[in-house]
Short mmCIF file of C-alpha atoms and ligand atoms in Angstrom, two decimals:
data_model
loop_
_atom_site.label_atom_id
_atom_site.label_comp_id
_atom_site.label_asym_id
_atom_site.label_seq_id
_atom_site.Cartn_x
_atom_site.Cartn_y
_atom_site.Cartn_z
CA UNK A 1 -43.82 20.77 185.00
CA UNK A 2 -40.74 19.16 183.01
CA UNK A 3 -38.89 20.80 180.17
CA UNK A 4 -36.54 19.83 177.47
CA UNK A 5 -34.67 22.80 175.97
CA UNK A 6 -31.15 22.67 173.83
CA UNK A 7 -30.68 26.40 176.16
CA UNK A 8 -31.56 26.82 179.63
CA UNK A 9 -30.72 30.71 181.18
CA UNK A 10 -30.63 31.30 184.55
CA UNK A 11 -31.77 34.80 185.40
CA UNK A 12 -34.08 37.14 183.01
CA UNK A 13 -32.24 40.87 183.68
CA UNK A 14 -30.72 42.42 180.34
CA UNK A 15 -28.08 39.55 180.04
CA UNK A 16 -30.41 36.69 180.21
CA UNK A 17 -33.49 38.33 178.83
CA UNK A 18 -31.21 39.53 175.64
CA UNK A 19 -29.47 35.91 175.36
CA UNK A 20 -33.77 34.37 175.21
CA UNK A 21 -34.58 37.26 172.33
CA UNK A 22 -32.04 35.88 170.14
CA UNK A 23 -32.24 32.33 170.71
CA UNK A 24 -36.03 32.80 169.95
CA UNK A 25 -34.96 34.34 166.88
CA UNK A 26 -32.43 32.05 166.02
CA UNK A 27 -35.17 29.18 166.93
CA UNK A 28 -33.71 27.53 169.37
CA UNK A 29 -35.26 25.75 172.48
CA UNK A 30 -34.79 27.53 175.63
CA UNK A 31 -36.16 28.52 178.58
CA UNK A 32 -35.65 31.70 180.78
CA UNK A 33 -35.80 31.21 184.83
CA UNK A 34 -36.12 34.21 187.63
CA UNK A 35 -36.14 34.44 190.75
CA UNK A 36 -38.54 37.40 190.89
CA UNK A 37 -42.06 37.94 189.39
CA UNK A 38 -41.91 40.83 187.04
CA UNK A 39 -42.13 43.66 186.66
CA UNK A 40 -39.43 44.04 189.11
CA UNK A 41 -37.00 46.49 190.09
CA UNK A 42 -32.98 46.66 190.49
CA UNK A 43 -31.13 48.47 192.03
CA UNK A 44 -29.11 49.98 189.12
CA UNK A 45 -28.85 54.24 187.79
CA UNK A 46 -30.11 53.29 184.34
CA UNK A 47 -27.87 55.64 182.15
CA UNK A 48 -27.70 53.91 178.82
CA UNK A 49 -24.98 55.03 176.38
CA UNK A 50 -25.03 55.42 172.84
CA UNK A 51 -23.50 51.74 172.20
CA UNK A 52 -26.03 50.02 174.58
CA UNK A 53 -29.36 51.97 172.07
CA UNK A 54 -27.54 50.47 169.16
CA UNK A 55 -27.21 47.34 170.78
CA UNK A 56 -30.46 47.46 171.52
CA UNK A 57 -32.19 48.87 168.43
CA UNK A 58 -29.67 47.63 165.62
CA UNK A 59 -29.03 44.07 166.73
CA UNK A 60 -31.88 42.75 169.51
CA UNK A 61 -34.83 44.59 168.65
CA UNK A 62 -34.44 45.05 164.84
CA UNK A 63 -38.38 45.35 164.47
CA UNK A 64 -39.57 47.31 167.19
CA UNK A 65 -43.02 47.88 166.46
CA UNK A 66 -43.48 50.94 168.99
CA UNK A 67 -40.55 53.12 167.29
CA UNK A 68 -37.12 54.29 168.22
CA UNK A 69 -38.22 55.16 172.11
CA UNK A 70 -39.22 51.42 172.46
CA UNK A 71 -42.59 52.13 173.63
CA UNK A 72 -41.77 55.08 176.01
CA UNK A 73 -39.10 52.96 178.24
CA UNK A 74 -36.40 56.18 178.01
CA UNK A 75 -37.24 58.74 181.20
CA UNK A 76 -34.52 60.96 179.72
CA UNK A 77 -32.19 62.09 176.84
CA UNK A 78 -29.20 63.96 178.39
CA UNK A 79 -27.11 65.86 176.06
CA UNK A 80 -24.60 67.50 178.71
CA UNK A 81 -21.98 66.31 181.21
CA UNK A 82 -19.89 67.86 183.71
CA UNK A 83 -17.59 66.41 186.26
CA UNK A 84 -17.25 67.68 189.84
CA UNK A 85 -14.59 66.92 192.50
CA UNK A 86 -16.59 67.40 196.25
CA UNK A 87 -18.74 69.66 194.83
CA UNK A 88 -16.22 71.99 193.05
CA UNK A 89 -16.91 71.85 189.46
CA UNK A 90 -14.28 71.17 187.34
CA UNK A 91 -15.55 71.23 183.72
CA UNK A 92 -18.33 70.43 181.95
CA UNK A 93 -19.06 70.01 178.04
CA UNK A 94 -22.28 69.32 175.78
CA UNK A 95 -22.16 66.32 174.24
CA UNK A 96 -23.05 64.42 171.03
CA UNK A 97 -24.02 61.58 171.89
CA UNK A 98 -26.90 61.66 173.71
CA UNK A 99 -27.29 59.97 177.33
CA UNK A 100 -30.30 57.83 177.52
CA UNK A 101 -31.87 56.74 181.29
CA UNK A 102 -34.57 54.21 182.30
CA UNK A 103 -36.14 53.21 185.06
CA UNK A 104 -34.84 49.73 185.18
CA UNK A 105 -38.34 48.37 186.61
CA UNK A 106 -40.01 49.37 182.88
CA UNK A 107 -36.91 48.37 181.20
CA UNK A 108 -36.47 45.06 182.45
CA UNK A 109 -39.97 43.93 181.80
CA UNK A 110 -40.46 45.26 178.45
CA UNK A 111 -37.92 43.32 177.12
CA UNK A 112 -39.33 40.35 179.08
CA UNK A 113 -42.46 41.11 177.10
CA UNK A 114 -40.30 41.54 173.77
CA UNK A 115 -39.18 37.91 174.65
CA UNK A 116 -42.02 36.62 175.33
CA UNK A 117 -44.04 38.10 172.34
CA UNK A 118 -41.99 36.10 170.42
CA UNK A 119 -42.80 32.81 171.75
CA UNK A 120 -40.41 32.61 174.83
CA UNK A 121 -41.01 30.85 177.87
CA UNK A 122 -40.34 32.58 181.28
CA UNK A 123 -40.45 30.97 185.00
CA UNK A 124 -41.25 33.75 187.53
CA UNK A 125 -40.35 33.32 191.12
CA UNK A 126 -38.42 30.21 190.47
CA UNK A 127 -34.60 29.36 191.47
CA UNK A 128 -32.56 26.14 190.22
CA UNK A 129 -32.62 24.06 193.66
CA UNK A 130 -29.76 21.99 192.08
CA UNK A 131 -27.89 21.37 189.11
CA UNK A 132 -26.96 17.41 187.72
CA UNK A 133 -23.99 18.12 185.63
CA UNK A 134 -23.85 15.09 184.58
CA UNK A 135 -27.70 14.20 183.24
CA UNK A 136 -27.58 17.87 182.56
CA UNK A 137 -31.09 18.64 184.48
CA UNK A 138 -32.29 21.60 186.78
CA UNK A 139 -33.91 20.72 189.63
CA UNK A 140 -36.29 23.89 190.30
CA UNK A 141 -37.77 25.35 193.55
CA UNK A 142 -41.80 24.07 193.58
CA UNK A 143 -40.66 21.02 191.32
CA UNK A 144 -40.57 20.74 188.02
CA UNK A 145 -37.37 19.95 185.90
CA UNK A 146 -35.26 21.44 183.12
CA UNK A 147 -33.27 18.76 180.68
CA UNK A 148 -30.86 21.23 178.94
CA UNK A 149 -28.09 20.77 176.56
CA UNK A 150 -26.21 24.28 177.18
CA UNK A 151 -26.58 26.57 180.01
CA UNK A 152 -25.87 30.49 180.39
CA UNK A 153 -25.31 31.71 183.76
CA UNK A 154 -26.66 35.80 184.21
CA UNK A 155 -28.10 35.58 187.27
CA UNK A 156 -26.24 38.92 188.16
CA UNK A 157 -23.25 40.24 190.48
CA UNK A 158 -24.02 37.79 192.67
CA UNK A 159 -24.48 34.63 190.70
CA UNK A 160 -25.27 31.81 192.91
CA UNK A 161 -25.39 29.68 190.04
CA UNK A 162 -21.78 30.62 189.24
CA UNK A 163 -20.56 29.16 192.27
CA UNK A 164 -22.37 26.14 192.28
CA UNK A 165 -20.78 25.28 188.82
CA UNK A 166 -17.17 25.91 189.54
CA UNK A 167 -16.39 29.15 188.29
CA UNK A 168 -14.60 31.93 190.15
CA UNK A 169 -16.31 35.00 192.10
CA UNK A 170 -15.04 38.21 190.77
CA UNK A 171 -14.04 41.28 193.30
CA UNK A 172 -17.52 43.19 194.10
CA UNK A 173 -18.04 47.20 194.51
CA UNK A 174 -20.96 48.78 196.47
CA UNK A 175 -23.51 51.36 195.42
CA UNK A 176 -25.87 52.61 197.03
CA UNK A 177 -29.00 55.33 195.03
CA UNK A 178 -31.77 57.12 195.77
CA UNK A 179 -34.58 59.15 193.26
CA UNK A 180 -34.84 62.25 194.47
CA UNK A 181 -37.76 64.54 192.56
CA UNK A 182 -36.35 67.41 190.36
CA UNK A 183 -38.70 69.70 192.21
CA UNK A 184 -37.00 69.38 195.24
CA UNK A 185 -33.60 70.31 193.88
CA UNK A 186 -32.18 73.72 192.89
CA UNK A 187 -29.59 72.27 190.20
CA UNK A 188 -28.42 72.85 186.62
CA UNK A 189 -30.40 69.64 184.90
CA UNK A 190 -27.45 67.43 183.35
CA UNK A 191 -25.41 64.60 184.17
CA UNK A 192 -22.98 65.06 186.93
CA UNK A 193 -20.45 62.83 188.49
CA UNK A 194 -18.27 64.01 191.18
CA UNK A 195 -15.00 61.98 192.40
CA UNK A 196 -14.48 63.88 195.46
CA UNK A 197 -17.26 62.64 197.83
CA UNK A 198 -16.13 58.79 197.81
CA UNK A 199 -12.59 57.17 197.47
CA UNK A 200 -11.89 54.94 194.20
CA UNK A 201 -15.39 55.27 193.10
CA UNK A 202 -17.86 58.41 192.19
CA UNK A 203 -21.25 60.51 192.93
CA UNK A 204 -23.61 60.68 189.94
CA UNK A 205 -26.15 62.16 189.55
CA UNK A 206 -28.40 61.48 186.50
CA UNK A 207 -31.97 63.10 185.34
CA UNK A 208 -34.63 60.52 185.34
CA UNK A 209 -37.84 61.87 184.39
CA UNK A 210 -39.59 63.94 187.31
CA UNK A 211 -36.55 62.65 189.65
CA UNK A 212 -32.81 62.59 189.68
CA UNK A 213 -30.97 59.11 189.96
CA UNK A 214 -28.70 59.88 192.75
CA UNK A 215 -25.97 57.49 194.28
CA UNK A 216 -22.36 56.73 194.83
CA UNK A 217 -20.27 53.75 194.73
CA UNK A 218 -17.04 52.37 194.87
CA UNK A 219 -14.24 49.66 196.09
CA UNK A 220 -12.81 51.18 198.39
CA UNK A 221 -12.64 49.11 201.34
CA UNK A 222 -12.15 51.28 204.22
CA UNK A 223 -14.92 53.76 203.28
CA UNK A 224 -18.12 51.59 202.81
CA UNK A 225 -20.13 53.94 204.66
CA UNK A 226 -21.97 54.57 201.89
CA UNK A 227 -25.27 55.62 202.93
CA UNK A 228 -23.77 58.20 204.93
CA UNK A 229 -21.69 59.50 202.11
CA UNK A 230 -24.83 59.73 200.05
CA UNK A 231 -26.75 61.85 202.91
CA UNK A 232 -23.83 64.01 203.09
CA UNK A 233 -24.00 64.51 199.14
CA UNK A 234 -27.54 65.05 199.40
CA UNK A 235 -27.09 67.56 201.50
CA UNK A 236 -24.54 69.12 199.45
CA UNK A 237 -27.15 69.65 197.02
CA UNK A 238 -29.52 71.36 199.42
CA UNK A 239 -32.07 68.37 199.75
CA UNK A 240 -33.18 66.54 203.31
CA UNK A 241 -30.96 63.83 203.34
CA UNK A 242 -33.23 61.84 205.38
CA UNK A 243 -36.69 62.07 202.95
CA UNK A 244 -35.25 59.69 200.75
CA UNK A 245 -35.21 55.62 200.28
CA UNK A 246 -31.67 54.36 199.84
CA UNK A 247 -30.90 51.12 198.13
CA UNK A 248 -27.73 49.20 198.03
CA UNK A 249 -26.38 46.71 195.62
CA UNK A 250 -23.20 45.07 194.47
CA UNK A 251 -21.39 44.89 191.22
CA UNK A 252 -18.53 43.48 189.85
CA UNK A 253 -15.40 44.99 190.10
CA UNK A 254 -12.18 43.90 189.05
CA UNK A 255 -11.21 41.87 185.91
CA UNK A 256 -13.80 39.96 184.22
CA UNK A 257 -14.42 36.02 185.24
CA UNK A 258 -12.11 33.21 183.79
CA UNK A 259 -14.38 31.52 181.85
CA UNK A 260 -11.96 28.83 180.86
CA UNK A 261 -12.42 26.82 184.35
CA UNK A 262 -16.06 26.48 184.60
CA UNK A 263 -17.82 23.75 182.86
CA UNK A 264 -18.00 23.21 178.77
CA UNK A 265 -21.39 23.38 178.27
CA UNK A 266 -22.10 26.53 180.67
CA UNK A 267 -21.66 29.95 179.88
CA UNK A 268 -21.65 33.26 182.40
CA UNK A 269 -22.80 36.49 180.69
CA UNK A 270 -23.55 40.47 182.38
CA UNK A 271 -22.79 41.06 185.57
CA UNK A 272 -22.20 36.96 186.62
CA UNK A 273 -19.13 37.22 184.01
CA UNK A 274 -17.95 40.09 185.33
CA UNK A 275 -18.56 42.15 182.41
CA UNK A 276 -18.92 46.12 184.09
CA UNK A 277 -16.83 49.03 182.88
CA UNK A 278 -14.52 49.47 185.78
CA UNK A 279 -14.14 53.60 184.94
CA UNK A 280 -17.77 53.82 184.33
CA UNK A 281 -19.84 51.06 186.28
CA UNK A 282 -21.70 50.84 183.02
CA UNK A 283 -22.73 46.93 183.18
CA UNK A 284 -26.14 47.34 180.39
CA UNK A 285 -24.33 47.30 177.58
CA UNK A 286 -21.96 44.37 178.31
CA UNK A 287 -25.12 42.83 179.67
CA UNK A 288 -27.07 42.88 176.21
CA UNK A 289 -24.08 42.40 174.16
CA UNK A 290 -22.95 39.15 176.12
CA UNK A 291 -26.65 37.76 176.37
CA UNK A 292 -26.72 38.19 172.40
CA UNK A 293 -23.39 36.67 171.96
CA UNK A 294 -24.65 33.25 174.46
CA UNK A 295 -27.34 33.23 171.90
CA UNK A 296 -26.00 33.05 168.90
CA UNK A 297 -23.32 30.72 169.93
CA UNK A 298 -25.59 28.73 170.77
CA UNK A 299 -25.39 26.65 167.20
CA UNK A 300 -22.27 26.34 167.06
CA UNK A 301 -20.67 23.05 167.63
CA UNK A 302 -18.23 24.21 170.62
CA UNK A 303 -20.42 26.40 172.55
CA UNK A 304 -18.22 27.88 174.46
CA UNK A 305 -15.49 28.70 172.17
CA UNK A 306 -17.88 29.89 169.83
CA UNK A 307 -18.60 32.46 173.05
CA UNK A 308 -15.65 33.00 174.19
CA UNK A 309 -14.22 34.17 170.73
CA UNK A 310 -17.22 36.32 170.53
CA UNK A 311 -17.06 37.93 173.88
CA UNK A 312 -13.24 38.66 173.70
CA UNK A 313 -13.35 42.20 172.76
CA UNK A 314 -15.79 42.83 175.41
CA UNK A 315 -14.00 40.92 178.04
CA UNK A 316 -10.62 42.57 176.69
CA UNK A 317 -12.25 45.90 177.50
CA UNK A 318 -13.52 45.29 180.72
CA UNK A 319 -9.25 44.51 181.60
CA UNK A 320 -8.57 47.84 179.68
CA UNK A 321 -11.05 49.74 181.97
CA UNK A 322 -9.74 47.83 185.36
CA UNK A 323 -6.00 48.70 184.67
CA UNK A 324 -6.66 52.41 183.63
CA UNK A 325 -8.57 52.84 186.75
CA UNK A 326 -6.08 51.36 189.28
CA UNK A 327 -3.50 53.24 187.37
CA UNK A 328 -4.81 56.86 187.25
CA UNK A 329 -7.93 57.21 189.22
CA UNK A 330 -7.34 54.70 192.07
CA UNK A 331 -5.47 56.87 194.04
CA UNK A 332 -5.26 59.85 192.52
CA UNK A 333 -5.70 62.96 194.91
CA UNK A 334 -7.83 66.15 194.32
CA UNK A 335 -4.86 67.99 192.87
CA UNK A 336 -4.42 65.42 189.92
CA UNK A 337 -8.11 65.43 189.31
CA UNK A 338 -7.82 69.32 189.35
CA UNK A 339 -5.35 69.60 187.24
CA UNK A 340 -6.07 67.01 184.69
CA UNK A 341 -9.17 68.02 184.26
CA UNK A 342 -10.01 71.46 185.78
CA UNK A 343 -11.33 73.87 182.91
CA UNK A 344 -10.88 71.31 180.12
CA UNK A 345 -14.17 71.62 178.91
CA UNK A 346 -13.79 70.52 175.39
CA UNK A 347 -11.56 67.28 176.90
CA UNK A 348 -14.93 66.46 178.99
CA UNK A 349 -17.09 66.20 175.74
CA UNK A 350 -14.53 63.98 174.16
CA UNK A 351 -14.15 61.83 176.63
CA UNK A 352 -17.60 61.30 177.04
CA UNK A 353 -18.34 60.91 172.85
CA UNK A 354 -15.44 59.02 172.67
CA UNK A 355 -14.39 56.70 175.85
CA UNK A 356 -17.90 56.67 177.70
CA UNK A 357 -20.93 56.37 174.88
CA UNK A 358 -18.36 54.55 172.24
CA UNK A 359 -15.19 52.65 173.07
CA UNK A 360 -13.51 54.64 169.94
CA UNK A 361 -9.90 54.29 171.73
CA UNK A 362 -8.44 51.38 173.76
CA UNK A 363 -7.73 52.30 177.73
CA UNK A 364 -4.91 50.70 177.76
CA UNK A 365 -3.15 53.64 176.09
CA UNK A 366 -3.73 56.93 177.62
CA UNK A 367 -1.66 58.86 174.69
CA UNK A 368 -3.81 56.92 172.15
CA UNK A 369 -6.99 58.61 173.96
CA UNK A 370 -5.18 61.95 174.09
CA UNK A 371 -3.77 62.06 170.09
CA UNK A 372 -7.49 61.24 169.00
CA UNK A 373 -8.32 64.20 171.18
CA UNK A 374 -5.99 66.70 169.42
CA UNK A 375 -7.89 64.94 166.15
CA UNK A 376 -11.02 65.75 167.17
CA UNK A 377 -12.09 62.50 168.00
CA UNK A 378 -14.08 59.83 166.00
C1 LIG B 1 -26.26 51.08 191.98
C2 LIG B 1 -25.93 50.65 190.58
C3 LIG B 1 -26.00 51.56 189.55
C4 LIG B 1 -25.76 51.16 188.23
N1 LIG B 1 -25.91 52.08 187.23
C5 LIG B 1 -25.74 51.69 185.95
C6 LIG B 1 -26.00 52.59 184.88
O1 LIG B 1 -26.39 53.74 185.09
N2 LIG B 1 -25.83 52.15 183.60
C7 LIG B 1 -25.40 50.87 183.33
O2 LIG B 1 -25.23 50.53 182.15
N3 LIG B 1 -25.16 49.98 184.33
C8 LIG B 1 -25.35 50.35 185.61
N4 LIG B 1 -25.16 49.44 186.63
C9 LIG B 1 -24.81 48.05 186.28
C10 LIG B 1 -26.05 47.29 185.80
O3 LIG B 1 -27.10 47.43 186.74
C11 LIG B 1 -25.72 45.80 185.63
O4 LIG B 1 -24.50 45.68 184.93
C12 LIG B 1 -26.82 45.05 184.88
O5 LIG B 1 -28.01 45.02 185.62
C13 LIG B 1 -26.38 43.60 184.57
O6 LIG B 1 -27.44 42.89 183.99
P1 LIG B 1 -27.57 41.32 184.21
O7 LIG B 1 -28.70 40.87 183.37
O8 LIG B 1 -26.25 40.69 184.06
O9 LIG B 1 -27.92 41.15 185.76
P2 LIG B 1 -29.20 41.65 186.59
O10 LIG B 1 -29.78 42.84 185.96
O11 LIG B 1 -28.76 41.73 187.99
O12 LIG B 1 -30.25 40.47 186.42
C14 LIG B 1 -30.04 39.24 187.07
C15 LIG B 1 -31.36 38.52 187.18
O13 LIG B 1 -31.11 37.25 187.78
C16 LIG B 1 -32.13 36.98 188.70
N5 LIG B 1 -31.58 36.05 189.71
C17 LIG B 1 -30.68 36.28 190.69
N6 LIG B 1 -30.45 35.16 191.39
C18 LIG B 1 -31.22 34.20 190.83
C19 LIG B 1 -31.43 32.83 191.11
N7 LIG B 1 -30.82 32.21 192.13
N8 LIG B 1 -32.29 32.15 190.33
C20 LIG B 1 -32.94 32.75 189.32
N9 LIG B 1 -32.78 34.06 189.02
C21 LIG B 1 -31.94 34.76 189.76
C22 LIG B 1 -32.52 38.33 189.29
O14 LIG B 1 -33.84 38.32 189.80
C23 LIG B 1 -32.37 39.23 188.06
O15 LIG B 1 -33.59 39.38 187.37
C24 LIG B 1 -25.38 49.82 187.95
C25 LIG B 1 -25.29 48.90 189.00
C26 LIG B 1 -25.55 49.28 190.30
C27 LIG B 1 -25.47 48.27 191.42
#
């Protein structure tokens, strides 16, 4: 079949599927493309913060007809956090903003159904064989066209399309997760993410329902055994290391894509921009928030200046993140970690509130971050 849309998106994940809602909304032609059939899963620890709910329940899904759990998609609501280096806690605080999770499999497709309960058209199990610049038309895999007048590119970490059209590849991380069932572990229930068992990256661990989320991940590049980190961890906690499934994926790490080079009339937005918190790994948020920005810029006569301008803060951010991490948690060694934040309980809840959930204070100035802390935060 052949299509004629003003927006085509490649890839239907938070980004794209967020970017379809609000063109739909907007009333805009478009069309949504996947490789996968849905509901499918990804790879991915599902914490949601308290900015990603409002993104999602204040600006995408203003009428959600099944009420402020969106139909039962949240496993979890976390209201504590404590940090760990290799297993030797350090502190630990309750929080106030709560520390949402979701199985990404049910979160995924329900807001595939949102978009398509509105009207939206989705292609399952179909990838973009090639892409005519130049008559602006998709080629896709089992025929059919797409004629499109604007294209946004969130076909994930990976992004095949973003290579295809020009644009850079950003620096990737590994992680690697299993679900492991609460029953089998003896442990405090709360979120917990330890620094100590992998270098330049972190352990969480993050209730889920009947199971914990439980993975590690990082950039370091001489210690990618990452699996076997994970076992180790797992048996850390007491559990069988080997009972589990494992599953790896990538994500951006690094500074966010220069959009600037690619093509006028294409966009990238989530993980293919390279929009991930580089303290956190939180990509959900950025994901929703960029997909919502490709869609309402949509209109606009310049596309992607109209995008661009909207997405700064965000991509400004993502920079803040990536310099305060090479700066103070790259290499920083179990002492620093210990001594930073060993016993500083009320620090911990702060941080979280204030630099994790919300992004009340910039990264790029740690004193900043500490003044608002002698405040009492936002
Ligand atoms: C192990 C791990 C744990 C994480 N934990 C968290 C967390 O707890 N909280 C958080 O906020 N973030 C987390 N993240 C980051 C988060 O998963 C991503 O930032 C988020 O999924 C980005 O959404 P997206 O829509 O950009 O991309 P994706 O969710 O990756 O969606 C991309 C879509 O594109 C499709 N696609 C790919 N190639 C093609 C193609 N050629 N043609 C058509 N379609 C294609 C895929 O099928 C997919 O549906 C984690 C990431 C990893 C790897």
């Amino acid at each position: 079949m052949n299509y004629d849309v003003e927006v085509a998106v490649i890839g239907a994940g938070p980004a794209g599927s967020a970017c379809g809602i609000t063109l739909q909304k907007a009333g805009i032609t478009n069309i949504l493309i996947d490789k996968s059939r849905f509901p499918r899963n990804k790879t991915c620890g599902g914490l949601l913060t308290e900015k990603t709910y409002r993104v999602l329940t204040k600006t995408l899904l203003t009428d959600p007809v099944d009420g402020s759990d969106l139909g039962g998609v949240f496993r979890d609501v976390s209201e504590r956090l404590d940090l760990y280096y290799g297993g030797e806690r350090l502190a630990g605080s309750k929080v106030a903003k709560k520390l949402r999770s979701v199985r990404r499999v049910t979160f995924d497709d329900y807001l595939v159904k949102k978009y398509r309960s509105i009207g939206g058209t989705l292609l399952e199990e179909t990838t973009v064989e090639s892409i005519d610049t130049e008559s602006r038309t998709l080629a896709l895999s089992g025929g059919g066209t797409v004629k499109y007048r604007r294209l946004v590119v969130a076909d994930g970490a990976l992004s095949p399309t973003r290579r295809t059209l020009g644009f850079e590849t950003p620096e990737l991380a590994f992680c690697t997760e299993t679900y492991v069932p609460k029953a089998d572990l003896d442990i405090e229930e709360r979120v917990v993410i330890d620094f100590g068992f992998v270098k330049n990256g972190y352990v969480w661990v993050f209730p889920s329902g009947d199971d914990y989320c439980i993975g590690l991940g990082g950039k370091s590049k001489k210690d990618r055994r990452y699996d076997d980190l994970l076992k180790e961890y797992l048996a850390s906690l007491g559990a069988d290391p080997d009972k589990y499934k494992m599953r790896g994926a990538f994500l951006p790490f690094g500074k966010p894509v220069d959009q600037r080079k690619g093509p006028d009339f294409a966009v990238l937005a989530g993980d293919a921009a390279g929009f991930v918190d580089q303290v956190t790994g939180e990509g959900i948020y950025f994901a929703l928030s960029s997909g919502v920005a490709a869609g309402l810029s949509a209109a606009e006569a310049d596309f992607k200046k109209a995008y661009l301008e909207k997405v700064g803060p965000i991509a400004k951010a993502v920079k803040e993140t990536d310099r305060f991490r090479e700066k103070y948690l790259k290499n920083a060694p179990a002492a620093l970690f210990r001594r930073v934040i060993g016993g500083r309980d009320a620090f911990t809840g702060f941080f979280c509130d204030n630099m994790i959930s919300e992004m009340n204070y910039s990264y790029s100035n740690a004193l900043e971050i500490y003044r608002g802390y002698k405040e009492g935060g936002k």
